[in-house]
Structure formats: C-alpha cells, structure tokens
PDB file of C-alpha atoms in Angstrom:
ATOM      1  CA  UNK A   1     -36.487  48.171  30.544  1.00 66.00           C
ATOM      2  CA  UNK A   2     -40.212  47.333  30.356  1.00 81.00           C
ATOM      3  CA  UNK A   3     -39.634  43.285  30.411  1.00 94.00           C
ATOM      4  CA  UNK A   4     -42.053  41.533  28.692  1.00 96.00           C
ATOM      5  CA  UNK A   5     -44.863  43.504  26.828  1.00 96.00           C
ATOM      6  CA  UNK A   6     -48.420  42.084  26.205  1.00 97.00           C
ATOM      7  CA  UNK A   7     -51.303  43.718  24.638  1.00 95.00           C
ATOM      8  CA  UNK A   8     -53.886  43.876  24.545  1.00 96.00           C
ATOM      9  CA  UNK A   9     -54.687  43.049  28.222  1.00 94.00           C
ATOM     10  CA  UNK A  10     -58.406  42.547  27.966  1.00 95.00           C
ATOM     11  CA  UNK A  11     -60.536  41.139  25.143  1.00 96.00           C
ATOM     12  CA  UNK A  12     -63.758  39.553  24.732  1.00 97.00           C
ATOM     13  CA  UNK A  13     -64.393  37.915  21.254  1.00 96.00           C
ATOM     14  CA  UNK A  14     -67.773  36.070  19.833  1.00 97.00           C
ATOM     15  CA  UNK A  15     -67.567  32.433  18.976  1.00 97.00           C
ATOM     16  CA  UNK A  16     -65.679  32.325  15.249  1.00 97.00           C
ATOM     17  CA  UNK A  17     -63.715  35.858  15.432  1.00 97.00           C
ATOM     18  CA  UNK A  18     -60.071  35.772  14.981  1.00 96.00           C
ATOM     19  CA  UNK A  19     -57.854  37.620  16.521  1.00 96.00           C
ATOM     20  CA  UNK A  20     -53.540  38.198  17.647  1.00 97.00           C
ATOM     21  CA  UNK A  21     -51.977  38.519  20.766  1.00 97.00           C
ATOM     22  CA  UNK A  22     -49.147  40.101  20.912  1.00 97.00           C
ATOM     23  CA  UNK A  23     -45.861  40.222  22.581  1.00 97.00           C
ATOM     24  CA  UNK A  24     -42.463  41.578  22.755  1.00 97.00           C
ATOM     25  CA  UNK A  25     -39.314  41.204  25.083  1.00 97.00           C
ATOM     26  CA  UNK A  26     -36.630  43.905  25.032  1.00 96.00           C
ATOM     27  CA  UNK A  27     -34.130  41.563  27.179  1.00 95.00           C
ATOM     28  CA  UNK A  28     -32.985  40.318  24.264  1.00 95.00           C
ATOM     29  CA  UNK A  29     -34.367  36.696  24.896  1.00 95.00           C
ATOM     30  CA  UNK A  30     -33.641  33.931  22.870  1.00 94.00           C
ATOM     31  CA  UNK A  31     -37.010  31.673  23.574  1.00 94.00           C
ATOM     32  CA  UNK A  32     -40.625  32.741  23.967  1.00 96.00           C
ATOM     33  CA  UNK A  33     -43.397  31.234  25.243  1.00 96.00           C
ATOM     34  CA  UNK A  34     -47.182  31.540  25.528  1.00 97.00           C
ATOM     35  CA  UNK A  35     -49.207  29.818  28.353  1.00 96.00           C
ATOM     36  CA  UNK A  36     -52.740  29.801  29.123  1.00 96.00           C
ATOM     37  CA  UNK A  37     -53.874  30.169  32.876  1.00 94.00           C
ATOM     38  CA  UNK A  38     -56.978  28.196  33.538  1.00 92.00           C
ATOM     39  CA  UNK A  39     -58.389  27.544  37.102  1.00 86.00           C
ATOM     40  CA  UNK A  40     -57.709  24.305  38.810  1.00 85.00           C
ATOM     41  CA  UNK A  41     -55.931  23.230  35.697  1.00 88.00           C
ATOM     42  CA  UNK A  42     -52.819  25.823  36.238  1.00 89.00           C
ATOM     43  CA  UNK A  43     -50.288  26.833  33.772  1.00 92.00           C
ATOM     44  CA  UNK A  44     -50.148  24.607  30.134  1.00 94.00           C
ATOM     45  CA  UNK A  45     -47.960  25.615  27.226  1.00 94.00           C
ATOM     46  CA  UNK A  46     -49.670  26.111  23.850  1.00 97.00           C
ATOM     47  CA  UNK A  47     -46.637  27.007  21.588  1.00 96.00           C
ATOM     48  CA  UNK A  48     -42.653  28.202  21.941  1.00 95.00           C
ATOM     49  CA  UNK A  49     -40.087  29.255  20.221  1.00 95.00           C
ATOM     50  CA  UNK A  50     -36.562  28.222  21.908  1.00 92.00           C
ATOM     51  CA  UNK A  51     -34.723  30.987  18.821  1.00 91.00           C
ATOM     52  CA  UNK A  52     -36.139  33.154  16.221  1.00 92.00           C
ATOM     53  CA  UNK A  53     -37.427  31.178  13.647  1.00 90.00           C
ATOM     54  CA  UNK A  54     -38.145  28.026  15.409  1.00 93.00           C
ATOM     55  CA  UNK A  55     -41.371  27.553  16.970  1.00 96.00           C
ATOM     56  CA  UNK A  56     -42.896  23.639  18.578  1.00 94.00           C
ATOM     57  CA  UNK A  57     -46.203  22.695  19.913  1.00 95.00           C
ATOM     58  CA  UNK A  58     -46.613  22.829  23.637  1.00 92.00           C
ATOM     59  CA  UNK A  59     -49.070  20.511  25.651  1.00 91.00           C
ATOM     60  CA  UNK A  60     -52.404  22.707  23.965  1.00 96.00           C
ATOM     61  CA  UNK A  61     -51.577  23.855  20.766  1.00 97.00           C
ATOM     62  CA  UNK A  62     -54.823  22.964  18.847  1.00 96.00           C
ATOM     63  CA  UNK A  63     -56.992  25.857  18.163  1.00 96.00           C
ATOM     64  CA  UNK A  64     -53.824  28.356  17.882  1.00 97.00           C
ATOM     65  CA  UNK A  65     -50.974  29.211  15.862  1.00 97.00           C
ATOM     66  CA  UNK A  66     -47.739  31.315  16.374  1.00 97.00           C
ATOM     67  CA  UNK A  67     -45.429  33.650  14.942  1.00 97.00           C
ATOM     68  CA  UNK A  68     -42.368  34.402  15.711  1.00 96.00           C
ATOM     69  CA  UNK A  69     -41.983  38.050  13.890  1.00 90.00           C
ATOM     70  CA  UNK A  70     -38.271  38.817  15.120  1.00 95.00           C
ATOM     71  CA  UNK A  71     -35.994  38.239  18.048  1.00 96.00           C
ATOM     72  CA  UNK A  72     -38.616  40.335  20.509  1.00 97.00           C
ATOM     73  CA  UNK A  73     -41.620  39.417  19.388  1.00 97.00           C
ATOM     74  CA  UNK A  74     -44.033  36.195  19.524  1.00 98.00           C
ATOM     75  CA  UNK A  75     -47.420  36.748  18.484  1.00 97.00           C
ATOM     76  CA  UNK A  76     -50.323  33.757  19.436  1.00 98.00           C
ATOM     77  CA  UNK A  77     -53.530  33.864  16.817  1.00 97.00           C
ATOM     78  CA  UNK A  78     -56.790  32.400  17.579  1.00 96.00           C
ATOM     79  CA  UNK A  79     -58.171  31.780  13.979  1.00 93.00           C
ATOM     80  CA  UNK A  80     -61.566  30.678  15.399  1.00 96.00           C
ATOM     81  CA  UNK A  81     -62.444  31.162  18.749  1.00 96.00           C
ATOM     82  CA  UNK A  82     -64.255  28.856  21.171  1.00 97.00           C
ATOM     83  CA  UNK A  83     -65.445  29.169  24.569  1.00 96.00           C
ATOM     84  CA  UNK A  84     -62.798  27.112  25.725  1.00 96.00           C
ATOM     85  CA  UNK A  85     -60.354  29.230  24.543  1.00 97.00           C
ATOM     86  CA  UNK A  86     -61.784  31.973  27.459  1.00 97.00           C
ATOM     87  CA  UNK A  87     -58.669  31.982  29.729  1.00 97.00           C
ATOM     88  CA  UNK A  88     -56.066  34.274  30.910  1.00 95.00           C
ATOM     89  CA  UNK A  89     -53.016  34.104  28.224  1.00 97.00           C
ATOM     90  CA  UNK A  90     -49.418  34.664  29.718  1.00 97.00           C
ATOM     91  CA  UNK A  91     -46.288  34.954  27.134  1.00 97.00           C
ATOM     92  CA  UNK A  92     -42.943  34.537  28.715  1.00 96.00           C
ATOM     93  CA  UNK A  93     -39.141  34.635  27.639  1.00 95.00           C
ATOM     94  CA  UNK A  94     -36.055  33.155  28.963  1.00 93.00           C
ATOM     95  CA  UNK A  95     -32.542  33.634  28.159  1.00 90.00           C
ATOM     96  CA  UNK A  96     -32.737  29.942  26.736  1.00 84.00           C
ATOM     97  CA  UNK A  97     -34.493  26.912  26.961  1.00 79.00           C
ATOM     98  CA  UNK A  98     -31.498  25.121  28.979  1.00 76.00           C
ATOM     99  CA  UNK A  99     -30.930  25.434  32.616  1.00 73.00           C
ATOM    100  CA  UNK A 100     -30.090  28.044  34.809  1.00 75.00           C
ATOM    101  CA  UNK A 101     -32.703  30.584  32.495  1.00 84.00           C
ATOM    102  CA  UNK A 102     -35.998  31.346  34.438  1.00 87.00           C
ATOM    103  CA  UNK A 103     -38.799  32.419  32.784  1.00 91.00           C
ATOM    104  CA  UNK A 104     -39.624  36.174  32.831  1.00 94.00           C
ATOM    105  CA  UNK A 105     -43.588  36.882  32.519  1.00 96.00           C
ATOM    106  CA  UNK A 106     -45.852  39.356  31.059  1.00 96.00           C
ATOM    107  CA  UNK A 107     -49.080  40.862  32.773  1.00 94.00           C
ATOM    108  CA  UNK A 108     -51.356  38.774  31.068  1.00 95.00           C
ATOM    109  CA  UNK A 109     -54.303  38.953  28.714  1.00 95.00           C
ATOM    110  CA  UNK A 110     -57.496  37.986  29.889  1.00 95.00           C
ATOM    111  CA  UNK A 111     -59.759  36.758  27.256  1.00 97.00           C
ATOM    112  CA  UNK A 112     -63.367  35.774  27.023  1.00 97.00           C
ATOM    113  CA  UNK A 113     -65.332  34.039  24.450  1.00 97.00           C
ATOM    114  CA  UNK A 114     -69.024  34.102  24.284  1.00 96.00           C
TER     115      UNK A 114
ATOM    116  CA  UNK B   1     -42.439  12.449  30.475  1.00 74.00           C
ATOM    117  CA  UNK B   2     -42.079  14.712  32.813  1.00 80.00           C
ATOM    118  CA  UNK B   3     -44.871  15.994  35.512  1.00 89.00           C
ATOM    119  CA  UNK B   4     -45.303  18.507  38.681  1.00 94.00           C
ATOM    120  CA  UNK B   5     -48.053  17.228  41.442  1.00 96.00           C
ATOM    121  CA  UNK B   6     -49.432  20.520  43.835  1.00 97.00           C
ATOM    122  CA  UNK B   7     -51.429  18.318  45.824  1.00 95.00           C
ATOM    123  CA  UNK B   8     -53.148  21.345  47.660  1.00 95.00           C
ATOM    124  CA  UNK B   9     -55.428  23.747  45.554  1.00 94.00           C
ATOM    125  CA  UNK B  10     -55.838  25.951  48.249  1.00 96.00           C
ATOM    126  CA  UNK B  11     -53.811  26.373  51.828  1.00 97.00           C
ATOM    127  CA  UNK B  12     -54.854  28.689  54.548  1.00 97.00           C
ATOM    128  CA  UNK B  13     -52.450  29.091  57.705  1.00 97.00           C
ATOM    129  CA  UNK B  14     -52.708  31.925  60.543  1.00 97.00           C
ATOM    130  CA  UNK B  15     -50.324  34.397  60.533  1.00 97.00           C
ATOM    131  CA  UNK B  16     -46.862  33.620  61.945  1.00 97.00           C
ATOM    132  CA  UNK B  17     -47.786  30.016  61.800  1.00 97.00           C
ATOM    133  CA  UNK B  18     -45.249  27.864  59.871  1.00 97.00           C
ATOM    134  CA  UNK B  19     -46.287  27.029  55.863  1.00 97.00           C
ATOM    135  CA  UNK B  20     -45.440  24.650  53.824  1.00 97.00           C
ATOM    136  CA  UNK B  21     -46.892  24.300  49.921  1.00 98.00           C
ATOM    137  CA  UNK B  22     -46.085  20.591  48.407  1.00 97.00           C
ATOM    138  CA  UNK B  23     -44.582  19.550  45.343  1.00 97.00           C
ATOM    139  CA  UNK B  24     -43.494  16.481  43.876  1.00 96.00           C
ATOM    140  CA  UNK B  25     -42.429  15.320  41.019  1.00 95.00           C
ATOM    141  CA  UNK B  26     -41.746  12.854  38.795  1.00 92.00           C
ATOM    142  CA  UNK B  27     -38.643  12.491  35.955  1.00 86.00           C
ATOM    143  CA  UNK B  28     -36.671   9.974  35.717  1.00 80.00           C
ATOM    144  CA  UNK B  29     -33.201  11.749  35.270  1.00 80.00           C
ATOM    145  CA  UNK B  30     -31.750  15.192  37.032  1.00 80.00           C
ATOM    146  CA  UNK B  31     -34.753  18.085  36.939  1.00 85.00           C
ATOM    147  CA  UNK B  32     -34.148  21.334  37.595  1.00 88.00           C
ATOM    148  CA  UNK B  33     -36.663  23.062  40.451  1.00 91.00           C
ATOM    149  CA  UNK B  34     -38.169  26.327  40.625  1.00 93.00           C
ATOM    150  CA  UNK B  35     -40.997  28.181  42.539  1.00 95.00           C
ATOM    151  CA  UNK B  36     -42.929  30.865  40.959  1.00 96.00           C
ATOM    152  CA  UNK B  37     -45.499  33.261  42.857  1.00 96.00           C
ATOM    153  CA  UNK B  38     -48.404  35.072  41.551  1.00 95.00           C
ATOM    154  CA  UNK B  39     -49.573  38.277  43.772  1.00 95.00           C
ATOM    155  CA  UNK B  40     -52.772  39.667  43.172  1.00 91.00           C
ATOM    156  CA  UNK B  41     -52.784  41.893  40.329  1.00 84.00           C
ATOM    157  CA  UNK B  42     -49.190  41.219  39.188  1.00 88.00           C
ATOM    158  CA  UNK B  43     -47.445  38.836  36.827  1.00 90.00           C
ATOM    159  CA  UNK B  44     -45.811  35.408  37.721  1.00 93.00           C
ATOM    160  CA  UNK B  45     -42.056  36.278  38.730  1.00 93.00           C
ATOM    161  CA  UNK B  46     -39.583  34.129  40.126  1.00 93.00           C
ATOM    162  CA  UNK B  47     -39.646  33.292  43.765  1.00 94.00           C
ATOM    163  CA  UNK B  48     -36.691  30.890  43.778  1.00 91.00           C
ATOM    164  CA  UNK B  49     -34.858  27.956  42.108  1.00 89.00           C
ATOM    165  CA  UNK B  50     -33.029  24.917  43.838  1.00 84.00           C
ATOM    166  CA  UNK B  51     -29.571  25.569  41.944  1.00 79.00           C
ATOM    167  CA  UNK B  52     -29.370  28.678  43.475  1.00 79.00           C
ATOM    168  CA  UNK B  53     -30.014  27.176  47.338  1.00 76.00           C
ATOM    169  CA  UNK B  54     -31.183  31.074  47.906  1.00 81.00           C
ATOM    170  CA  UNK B  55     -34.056  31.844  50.936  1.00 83.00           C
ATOM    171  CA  UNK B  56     -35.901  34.626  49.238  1.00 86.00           C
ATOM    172  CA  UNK B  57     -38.488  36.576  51.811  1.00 91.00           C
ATOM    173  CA  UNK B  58     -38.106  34.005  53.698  1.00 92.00           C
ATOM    174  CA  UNK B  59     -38.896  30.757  51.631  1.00 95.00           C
ATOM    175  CA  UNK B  60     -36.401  28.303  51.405  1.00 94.00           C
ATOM    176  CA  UNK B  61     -37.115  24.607  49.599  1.00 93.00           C
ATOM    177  CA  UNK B  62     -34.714  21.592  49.079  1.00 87.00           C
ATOM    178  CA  UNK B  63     -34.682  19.602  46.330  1.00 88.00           C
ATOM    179  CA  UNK B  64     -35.250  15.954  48.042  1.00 90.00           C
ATOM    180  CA  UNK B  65     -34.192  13.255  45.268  1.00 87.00           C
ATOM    181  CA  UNK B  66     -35.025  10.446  47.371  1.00 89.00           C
ATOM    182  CA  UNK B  67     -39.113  11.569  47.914  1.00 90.00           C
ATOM    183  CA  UNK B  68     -39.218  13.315  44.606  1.00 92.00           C
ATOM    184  CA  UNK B  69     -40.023  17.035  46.409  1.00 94.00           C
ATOM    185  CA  UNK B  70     -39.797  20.303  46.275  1.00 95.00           C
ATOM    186  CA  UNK B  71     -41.560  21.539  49.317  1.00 96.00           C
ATOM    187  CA  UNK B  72     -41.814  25.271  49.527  1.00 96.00           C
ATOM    188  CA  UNK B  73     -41.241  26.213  53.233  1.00 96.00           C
ATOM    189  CA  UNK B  74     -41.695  29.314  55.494  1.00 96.00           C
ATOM    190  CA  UNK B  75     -41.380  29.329  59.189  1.00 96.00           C
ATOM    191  CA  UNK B  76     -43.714  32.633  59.853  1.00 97.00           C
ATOM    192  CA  UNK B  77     -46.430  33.343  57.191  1.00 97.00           C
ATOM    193  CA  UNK B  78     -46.759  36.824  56.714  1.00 97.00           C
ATOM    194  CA  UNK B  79     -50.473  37.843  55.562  1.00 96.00           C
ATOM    195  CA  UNK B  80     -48.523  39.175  52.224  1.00 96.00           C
ATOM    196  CA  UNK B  81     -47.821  36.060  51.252  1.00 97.00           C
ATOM    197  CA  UNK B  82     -50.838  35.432  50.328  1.00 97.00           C
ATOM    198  CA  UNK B  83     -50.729  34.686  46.589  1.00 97.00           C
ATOM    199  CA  UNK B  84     -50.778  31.704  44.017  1.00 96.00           C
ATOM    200  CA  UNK B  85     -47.438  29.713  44.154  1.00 97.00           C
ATOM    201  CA  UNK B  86     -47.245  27.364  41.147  1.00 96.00           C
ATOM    202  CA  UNK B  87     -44.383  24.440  41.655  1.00 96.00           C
ATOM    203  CA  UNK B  88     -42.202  23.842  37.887  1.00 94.00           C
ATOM    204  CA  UNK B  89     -39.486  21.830  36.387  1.00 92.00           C
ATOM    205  CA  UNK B  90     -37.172  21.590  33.510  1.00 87.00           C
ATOM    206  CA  UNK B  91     -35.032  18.409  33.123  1.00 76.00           C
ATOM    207  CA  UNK B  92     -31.478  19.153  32.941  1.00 68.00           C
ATOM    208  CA  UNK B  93     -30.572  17.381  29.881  1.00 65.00           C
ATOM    209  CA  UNK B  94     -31.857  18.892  26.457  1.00 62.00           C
ATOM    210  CA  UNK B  95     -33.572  22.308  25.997  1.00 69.00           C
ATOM    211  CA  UNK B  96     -37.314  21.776  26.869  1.00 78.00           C
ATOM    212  CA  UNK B  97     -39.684  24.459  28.462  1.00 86.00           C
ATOM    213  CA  UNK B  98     -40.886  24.636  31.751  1.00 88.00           C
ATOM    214  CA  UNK B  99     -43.548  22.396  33.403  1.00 90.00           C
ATOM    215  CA  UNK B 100     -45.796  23.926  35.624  1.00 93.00           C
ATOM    216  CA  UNK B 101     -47.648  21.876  38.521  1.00 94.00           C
ATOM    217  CA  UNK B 102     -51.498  22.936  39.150  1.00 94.00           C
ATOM    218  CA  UNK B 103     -50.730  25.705  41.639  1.00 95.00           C
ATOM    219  CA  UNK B 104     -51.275  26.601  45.173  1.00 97.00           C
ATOM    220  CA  UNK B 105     -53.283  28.948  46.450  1.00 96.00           C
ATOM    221  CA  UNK B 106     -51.921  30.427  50.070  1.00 98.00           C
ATOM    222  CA  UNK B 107     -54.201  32.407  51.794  1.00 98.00           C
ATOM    223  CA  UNK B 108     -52.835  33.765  55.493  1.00 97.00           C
ATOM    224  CA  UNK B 109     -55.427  34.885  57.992  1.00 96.00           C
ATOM    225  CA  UNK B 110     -54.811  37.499  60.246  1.00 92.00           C
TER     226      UNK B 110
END
C-alpha cells in the first residue's frame, strides 16, 4: 500500500515548456487534490476533483489545468511555465470531500522555473 | 468565506519547555479542525483533528468556539518536534476542500 504516488519528484523547466505531474492513489479515494507549497504563503489549492470526472478550481488555478484520468489518478499540467510557478507541488486524496476524511499526502514535487 | 490565521511564521522553545503554535479562524457556521505536521524530508501527514479529541505524541488542541482557536499545545517539546505544523479547516456543511493557514515553523533547541 504505497499511499499516494507522485512523480516525478524533481524538475526544473525553462520559461514556456510544458509539462504533467502526475499522481495516483491506490486507497481507493474518491477526491484528489493538488496544492502548491510556497514559503511564507503556505499551502493554496490549484485544482480538485471531489469524484472521478468532476474537477473545480481551487484558490490558484490560473496557469494550470487538470485531469482526472481514472479513480487513482489526477494529473496537474503546466502548459506554459513561469517563474512563479517554481514551487513545491503536493497532490493529496481523501476518502471524500465531507467531514471526518483527512487528507492523505504525497512526497512532493519540487519544481523550478528559470 | 472561510480562512485559517498562523500568526507565528516561526517558533523556537527550549527543550522540555511548554509549546504552543496558534490558530484561529474565522467561518461563520460549524468548521471542522485539523493539524497537519511536516518533518524534514517527509510528506504532510495528519497530526490530529478536533472530532477525534485524540492527544497524539503528545499534542492535544481544543476547538474554542467562543475565541475562534485551535491552539496546538504540548507541555514538553521534544527536539523532534521540530517540523512545519500548518493549522486547516473544512466547514461542516457541504463538501469543500481543506483550507490551510500559513504554517508554523517549530524549531526546539537543545
């Protein structure tokens, strides 16, 4: 039971490359989530997905779009990157978006744009 | 709307002093509390939730309606404590994702 999966874990991109994160849960999680870690500014949702094949914007969604592939997997795509897009990227799942369902976190990718 | 205040970026306490990481919040109806913890080099996991009313290595926190808090508490810092502690809420009504409060960093000195 490896959780939540998240690859890759580091990546450094020049300004106007694309590229996908990906992730996959194998707790059979309804809801997925990816956050972006910044100092001083602390957690912020970009996008979730409370079932497979919903997804909403989160408080930073501009700059990024989502898939959500299956029940496991949530994928986050950086069309264009920016320098403000260098951050650490965390992609969660919970048993649901209602109460009483913590979130249950990948490792992280940390990724820097030049 | 919803929001999570961590009015400390960064908290340093001897070891076996007492510690105590702030948060507040503010939502107008019944929120739901948790603390997560960040050690270095490891993903965010659960440290503890209000519903539960669990002390987990030690931490306890109360929900306090009245002030709006969720005040992470320890009575004897242990130097592995240090770590980031980020404060978060979910309202109970509706299905809406965790908000997160800036964090907290604890460092404990030996």
């Amino acid at each position: 039971n490896a959780g939540v999966t998240q690859t890759p874990k580091f990546q450094v991109l020049k300004t106007g490359q694309s590229m996908t994160l990906q992730c996959a849960q194998d707790m059979n999680h309804n809801s997925m989530y990816w956050y972006r870690q910044d100092p001083g500014m602390g957690l912020r949702l970009i996008y979730y997905s409370a079932s497979e094949g919903t997804t909403d914007k989160g408080e930073v969604p501009n700059g990024y779009n989502v898939s959500r592939l299956n029940k496991r997997e949530f994928s986050l795509r950086l069309e264009s990157a920016a320098p403000s897009q260098t951050s650490v990227y965390f992609c969660a799942s919970s048993e649901w978006t209602g109460i009483n369902s913590p979130l249950h976190f990948g490792n992280g990718t940390r990724l820097t744009v030049t | 709307a919803q929001r999570v205040t961590q009015p400390e970026k960064l908290l340093s306490v001897f070891k076996g002093a007492p510690v105590e990481l702030k948060c507040n919040y503010s939502y107008s109806g019944s929120p739901e509390l948790f603390w997560y913890v960040q050690y270095s080099r490891q993903r965010l996991q659960l440290l503890l939730r209000h519903i539960s009313r669990e002390s987990i290595k030690g931490f306890t926190a109360d929900l306090n309606k009245g002030e709006t808090s969720f005040h992470l508490k320890k009575p004897f810092a242990q130097e592995e404590d240090s770590a980031m502690y980020y404060c978060a809420l979910r309202p109970y009504s509706g299905n809406t994702p965790l908000v997160f409060g800036k964090g907290t960093r604890l460092s404990v000195i030996a």
